[in-house]
Short mmCIF file of C-alpha atoms in Angstrom, two decimals:
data_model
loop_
_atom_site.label_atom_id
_atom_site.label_comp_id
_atom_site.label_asym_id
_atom_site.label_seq_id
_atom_site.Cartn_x
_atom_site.Cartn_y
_atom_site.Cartn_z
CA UNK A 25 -130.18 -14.68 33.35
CA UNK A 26 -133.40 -16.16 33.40
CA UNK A 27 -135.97 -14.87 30.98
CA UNK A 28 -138.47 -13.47 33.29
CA UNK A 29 -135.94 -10.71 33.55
CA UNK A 30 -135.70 -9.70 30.27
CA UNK A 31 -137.97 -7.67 28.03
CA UNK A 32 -138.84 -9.80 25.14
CA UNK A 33 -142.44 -8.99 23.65
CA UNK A 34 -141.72 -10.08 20.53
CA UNK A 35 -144.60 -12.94 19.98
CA UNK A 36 -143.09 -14.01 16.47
CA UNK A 37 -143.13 -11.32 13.49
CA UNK A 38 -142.52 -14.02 11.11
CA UNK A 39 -140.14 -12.40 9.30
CA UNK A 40 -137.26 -14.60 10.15
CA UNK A 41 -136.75 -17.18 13.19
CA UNK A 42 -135.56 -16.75 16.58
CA UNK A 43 -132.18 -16.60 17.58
CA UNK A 44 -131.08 -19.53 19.60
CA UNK A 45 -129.18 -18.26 22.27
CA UNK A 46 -127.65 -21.33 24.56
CA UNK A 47 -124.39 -22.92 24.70
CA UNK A 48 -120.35 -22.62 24.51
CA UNK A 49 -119.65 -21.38 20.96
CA UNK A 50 -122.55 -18.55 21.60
CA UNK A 51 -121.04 -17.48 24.71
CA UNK A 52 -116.92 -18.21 24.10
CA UNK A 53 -116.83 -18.49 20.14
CA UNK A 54 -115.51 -15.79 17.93
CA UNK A 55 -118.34 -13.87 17.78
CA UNK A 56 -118.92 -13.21 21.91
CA UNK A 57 -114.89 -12.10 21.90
CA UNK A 58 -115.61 -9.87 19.37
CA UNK A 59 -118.50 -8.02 20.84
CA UNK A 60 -116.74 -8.26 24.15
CA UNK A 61 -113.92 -6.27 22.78
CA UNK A 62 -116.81 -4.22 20.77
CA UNK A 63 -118.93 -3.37 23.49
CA UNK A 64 -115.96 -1.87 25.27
CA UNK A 65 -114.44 0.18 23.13
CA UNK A 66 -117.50 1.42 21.26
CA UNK A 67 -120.07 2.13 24.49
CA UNK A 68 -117.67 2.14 27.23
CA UNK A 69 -114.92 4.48 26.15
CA UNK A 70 -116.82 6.33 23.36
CA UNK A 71 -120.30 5.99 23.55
CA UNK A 72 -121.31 5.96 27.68
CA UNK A 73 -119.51 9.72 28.24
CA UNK A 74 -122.43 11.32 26.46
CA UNK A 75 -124.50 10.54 29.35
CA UNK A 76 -122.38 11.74 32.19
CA UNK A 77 -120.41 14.81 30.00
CA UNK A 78 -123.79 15.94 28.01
CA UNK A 79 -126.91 14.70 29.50
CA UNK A 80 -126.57 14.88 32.40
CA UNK A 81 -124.72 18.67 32.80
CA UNK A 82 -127.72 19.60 30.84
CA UNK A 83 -130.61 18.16 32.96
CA UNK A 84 -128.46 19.90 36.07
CA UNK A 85 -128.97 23.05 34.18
CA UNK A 86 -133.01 22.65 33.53
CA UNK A 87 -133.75 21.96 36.96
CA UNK A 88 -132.98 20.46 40.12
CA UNK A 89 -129.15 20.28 40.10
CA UNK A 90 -129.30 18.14 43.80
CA UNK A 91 -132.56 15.88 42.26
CA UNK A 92 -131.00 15.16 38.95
CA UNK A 93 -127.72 14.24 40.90
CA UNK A 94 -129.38 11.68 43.00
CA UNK A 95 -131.44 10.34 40.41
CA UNK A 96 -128.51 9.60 38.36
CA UNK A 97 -126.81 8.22 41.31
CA UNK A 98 -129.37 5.78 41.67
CA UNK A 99 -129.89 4.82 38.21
CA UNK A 100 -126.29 4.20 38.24
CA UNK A 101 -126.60 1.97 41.27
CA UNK A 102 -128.22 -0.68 39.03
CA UNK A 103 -125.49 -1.45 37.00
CA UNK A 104 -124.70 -5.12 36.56
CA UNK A 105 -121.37 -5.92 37.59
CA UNK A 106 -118.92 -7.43 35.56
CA UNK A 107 -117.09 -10.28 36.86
CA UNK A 108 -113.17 -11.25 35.61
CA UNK A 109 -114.51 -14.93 34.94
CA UNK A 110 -117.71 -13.80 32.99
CA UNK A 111 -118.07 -15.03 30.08
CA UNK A 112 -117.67 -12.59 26.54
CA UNK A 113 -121.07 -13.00 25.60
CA UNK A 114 -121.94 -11.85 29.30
CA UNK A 115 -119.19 -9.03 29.58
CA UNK A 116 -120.97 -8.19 26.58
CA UNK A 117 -124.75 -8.38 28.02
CA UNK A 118 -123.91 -6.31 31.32
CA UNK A 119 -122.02 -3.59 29.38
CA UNK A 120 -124.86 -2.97 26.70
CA UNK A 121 -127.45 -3.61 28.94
CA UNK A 122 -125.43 -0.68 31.48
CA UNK A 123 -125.58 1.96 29.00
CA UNK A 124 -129.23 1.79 27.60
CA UNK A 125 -130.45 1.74 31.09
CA UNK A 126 -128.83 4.64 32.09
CA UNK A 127 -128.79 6.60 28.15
CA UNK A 128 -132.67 5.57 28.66
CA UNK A 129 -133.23 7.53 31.56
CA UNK A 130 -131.57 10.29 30.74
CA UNK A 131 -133.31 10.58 27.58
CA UNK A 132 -136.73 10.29 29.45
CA UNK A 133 -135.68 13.26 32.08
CA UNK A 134 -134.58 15.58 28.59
CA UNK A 135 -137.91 15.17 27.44
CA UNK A 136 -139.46 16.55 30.37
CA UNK A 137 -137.61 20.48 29.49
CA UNK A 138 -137.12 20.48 25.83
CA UNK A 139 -139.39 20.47 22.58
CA UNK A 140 -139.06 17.74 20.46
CA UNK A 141 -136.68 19.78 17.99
CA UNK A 142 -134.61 20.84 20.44
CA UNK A 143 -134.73 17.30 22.18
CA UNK A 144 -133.92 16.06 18.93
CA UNK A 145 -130.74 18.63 18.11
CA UNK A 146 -129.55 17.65 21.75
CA UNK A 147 -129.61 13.85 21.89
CA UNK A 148 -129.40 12.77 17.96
CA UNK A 149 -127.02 15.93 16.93
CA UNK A 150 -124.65 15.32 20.36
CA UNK A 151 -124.21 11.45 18.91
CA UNK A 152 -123.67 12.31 15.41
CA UNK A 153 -121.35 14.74 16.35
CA UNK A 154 -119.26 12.46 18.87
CA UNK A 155 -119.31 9.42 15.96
CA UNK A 156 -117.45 11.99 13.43
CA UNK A 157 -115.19 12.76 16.14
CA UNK A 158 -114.54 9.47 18.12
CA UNK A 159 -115.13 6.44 14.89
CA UNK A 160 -114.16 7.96 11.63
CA UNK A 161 -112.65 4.65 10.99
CA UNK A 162 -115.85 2.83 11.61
CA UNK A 163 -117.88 5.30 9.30
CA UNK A 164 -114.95 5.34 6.72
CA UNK A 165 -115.52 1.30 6.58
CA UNK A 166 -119.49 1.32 6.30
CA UNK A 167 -118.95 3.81 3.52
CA UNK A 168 -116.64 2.14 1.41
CA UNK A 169 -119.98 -0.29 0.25
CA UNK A 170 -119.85 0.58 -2.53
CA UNK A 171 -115.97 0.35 -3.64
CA UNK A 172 -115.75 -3.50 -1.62
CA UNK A 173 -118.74 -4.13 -4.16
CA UNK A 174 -117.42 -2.69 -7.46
CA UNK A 175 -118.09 -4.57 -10.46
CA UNK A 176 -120.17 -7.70 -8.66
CA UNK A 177 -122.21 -9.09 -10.51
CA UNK A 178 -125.84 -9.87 -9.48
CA UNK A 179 -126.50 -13.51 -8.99
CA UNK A 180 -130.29 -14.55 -9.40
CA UNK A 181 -131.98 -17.63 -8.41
CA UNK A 182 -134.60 -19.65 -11.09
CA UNK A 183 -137.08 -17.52 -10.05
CA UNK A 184 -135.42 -14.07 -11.38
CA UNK A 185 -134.90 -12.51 -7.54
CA UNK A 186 -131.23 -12.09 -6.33
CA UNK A 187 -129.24 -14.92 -4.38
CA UNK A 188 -129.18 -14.78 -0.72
CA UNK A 189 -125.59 -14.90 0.40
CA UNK A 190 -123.92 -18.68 -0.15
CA UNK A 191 -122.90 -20.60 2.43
CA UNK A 192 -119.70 -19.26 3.18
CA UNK A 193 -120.67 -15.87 3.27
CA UNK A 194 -123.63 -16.66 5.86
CA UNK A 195 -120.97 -18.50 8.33
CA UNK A 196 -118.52 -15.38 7.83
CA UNK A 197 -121.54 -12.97 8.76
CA UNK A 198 -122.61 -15.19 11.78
CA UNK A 199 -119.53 -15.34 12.67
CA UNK A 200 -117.71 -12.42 12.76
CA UNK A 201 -120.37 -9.86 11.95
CA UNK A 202 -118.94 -6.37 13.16
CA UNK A 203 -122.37 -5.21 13.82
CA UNK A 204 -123.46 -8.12 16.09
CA UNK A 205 -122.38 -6.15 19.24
CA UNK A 206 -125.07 -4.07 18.55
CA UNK A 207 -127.87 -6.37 17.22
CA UNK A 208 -127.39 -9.24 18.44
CA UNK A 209 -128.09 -12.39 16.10
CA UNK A 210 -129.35 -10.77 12.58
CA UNK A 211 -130.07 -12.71 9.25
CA UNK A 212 -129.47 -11.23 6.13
CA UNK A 213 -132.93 -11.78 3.56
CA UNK A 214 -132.58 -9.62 0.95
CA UNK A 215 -128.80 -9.70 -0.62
CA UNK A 216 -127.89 -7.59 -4.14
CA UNK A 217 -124.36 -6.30 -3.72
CA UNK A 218 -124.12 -5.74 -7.18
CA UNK A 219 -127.35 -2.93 -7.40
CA UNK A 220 -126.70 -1.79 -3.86
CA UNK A 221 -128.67 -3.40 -1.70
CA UNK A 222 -128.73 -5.84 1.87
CA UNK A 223 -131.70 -6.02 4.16
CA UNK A 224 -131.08 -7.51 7.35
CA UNK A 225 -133.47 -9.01 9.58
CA UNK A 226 -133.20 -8.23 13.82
CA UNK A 227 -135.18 -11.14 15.79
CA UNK A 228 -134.52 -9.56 19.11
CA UNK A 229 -132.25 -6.60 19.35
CA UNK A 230 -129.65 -6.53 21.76
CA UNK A 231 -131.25 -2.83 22.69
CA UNK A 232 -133.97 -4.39 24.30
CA UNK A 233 -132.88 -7.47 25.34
CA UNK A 234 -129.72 -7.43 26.87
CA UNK A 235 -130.99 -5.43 30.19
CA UNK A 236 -132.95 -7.07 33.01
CA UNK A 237 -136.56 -5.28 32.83
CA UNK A 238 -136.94 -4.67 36.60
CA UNK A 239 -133.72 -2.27 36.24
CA UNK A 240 -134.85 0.00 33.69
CA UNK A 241 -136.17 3.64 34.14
CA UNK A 242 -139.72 2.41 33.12
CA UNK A 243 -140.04 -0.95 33.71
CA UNK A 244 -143.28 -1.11 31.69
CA UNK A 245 -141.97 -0.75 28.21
CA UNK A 246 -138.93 -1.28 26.25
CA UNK A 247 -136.23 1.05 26.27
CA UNK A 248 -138.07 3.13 23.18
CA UNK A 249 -136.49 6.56 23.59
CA UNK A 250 -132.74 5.22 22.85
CA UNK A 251 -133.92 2.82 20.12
CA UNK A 252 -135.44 5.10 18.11
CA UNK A 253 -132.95 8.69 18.93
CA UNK A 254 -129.69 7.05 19.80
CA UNK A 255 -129.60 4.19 17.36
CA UNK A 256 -131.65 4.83 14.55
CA UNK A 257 -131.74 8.45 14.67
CA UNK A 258 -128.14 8.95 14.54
CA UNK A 259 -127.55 5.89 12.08
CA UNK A 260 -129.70 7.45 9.47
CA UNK A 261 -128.52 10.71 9.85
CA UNK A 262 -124.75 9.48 9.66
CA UNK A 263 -125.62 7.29 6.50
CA UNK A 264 -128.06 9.43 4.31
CA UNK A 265 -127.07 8.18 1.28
CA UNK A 266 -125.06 11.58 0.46
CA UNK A 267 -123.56 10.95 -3.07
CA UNK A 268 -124.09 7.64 -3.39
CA UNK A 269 -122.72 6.83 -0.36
CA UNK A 270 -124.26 4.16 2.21
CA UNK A 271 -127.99 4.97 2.96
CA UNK A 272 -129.12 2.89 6.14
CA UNK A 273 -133.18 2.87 7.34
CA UNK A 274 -134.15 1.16 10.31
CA UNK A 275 -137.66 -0.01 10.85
CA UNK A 276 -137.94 -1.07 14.50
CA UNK A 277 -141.34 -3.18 15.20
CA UNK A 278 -142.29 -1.94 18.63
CA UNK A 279 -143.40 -2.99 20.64
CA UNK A 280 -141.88 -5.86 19.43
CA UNK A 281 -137.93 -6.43 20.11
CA UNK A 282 -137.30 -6.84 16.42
CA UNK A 283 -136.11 -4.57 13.75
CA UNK A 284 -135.34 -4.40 9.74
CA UNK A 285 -132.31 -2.56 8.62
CA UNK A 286 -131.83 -1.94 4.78
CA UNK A 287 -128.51 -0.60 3.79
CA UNK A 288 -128.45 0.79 0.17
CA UNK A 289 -125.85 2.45 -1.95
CA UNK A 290 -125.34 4.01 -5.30
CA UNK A 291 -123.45 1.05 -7.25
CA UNK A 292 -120.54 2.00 -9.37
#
């Protein structure tokens, strides 16, 4: 995929450095098999029904049942095939890239019926909703911060701050990170397990960049609506922090492709 056909207006935030994406271990290592196997059984199976069993049944009811049917039709008609000898990182790329072009445009045809509360209660309460029912593993995991962390101690470097993680932890994040199917590359900057606190650091999100521009809805920006009401919208709202639990803010910096997530937690 050549990079004329991907959104990527991120001129350098200099908050950390640029992924490099390029070569066999990015495309066939660990990582790409994981977020193969990610990508499918988190948007495929669980995440890409709420477009054709929510959105879309609700659009039919706001206005044009035949319109909204052939627009979806043809926004479905862009999807990137996936090819048996593809590699992960690719099966990867053409699945994401699938689903925020089509959650994307549905998203932009709810806003055209509904205030933004009720916009709001339909696309970020549907998602929270469907992640209680469909991944209470996956929430049961981020929220157990704070017990994995339990009596750490806070390592500081000569000038008083906390440690970033050692070397071992930073190949075990880039290597198997279990969010990287939905960020892409990420680099952790701020690191204080012990007081309940990681701040990670998004070069180029996978929302924006996995998708070929001339395919989305509105070719003209990034895919805005979904970054800010399917990811972060729902992520906050899932991890709030409730009693000391895992509290997660996102800071995307559009119209830039990057993003800041902090993750905090009451420590034992």
């Amino acid at each position: 995929m050549s990079d004329e056909n991907v959104i990527s207006t991120d001129g350098g935030s200099g908050r950390v450095p640029p992924p490099q994406k390029m070569g066999f271990y990015y495309n066939w290592g660990p990582q790409a098999w994981i977020d193969m196997w990610m990508s499918n059984s988190m948007l495929v199976k669980k995440a890409m029904p709420i477009i054709s069993h929510t959105f879309v049944p609700i659009l039919r009811l706001s206005g044009d049942q035949e319109q909204v049917d052939r627009d979806y039709e043809q926004i479905k008609s862009r999807r990137e095939v996936i090819h048996r000898f593809d590699s992960p990182r690719e099966k990867w790329r053409k699945r994401y890239g699938n689903f925020v072009r089509e959650v994307e445009w549905a998203l932009l045809e709810l806003r055209k019926h509904f205030s933004q509360k009720q916009y709001e209660e339909i696309v970020i309460g549907t998602s929270v909703a469907l992640s209680h029912e469909n991944s209470g593993d996956f929430l049961k995991m981020m929220n157990s911060m704070s017990d994995k962390n339990k009596n750490k101690k806070t390592k500081l470097s000569k000038d008083g701050s906390p440690t970033k993680p050692g070397r071992w932890s930073t190949f075990l994040f880039e290597t198997f990170n279990p969010a990287h199917w939905l960020t892409g590359p990420a680099t952790i900057t701020e690191f204080d397990p012990a007081n309940g606190l990681t701040v990670m650091e998004i070069p180029d999100c996978g929302w924006h960049t996995c998708g070929p521009q001339d395919r989305l809805p509105n070719p003209s920006s990034l895919p805005e609506e979904g970054c800010l009401n399917i990811c972060k919208g729902p992520f906050e709202a899932l991890f709030n922090g409730a009693s000391g639990g895992l509290k997660m803010e996102f800071d995307p910096h559009l119209p830039e492709t990057s993003c800041t997530v902090r993750m905090s937690w009451q420590p034992n």
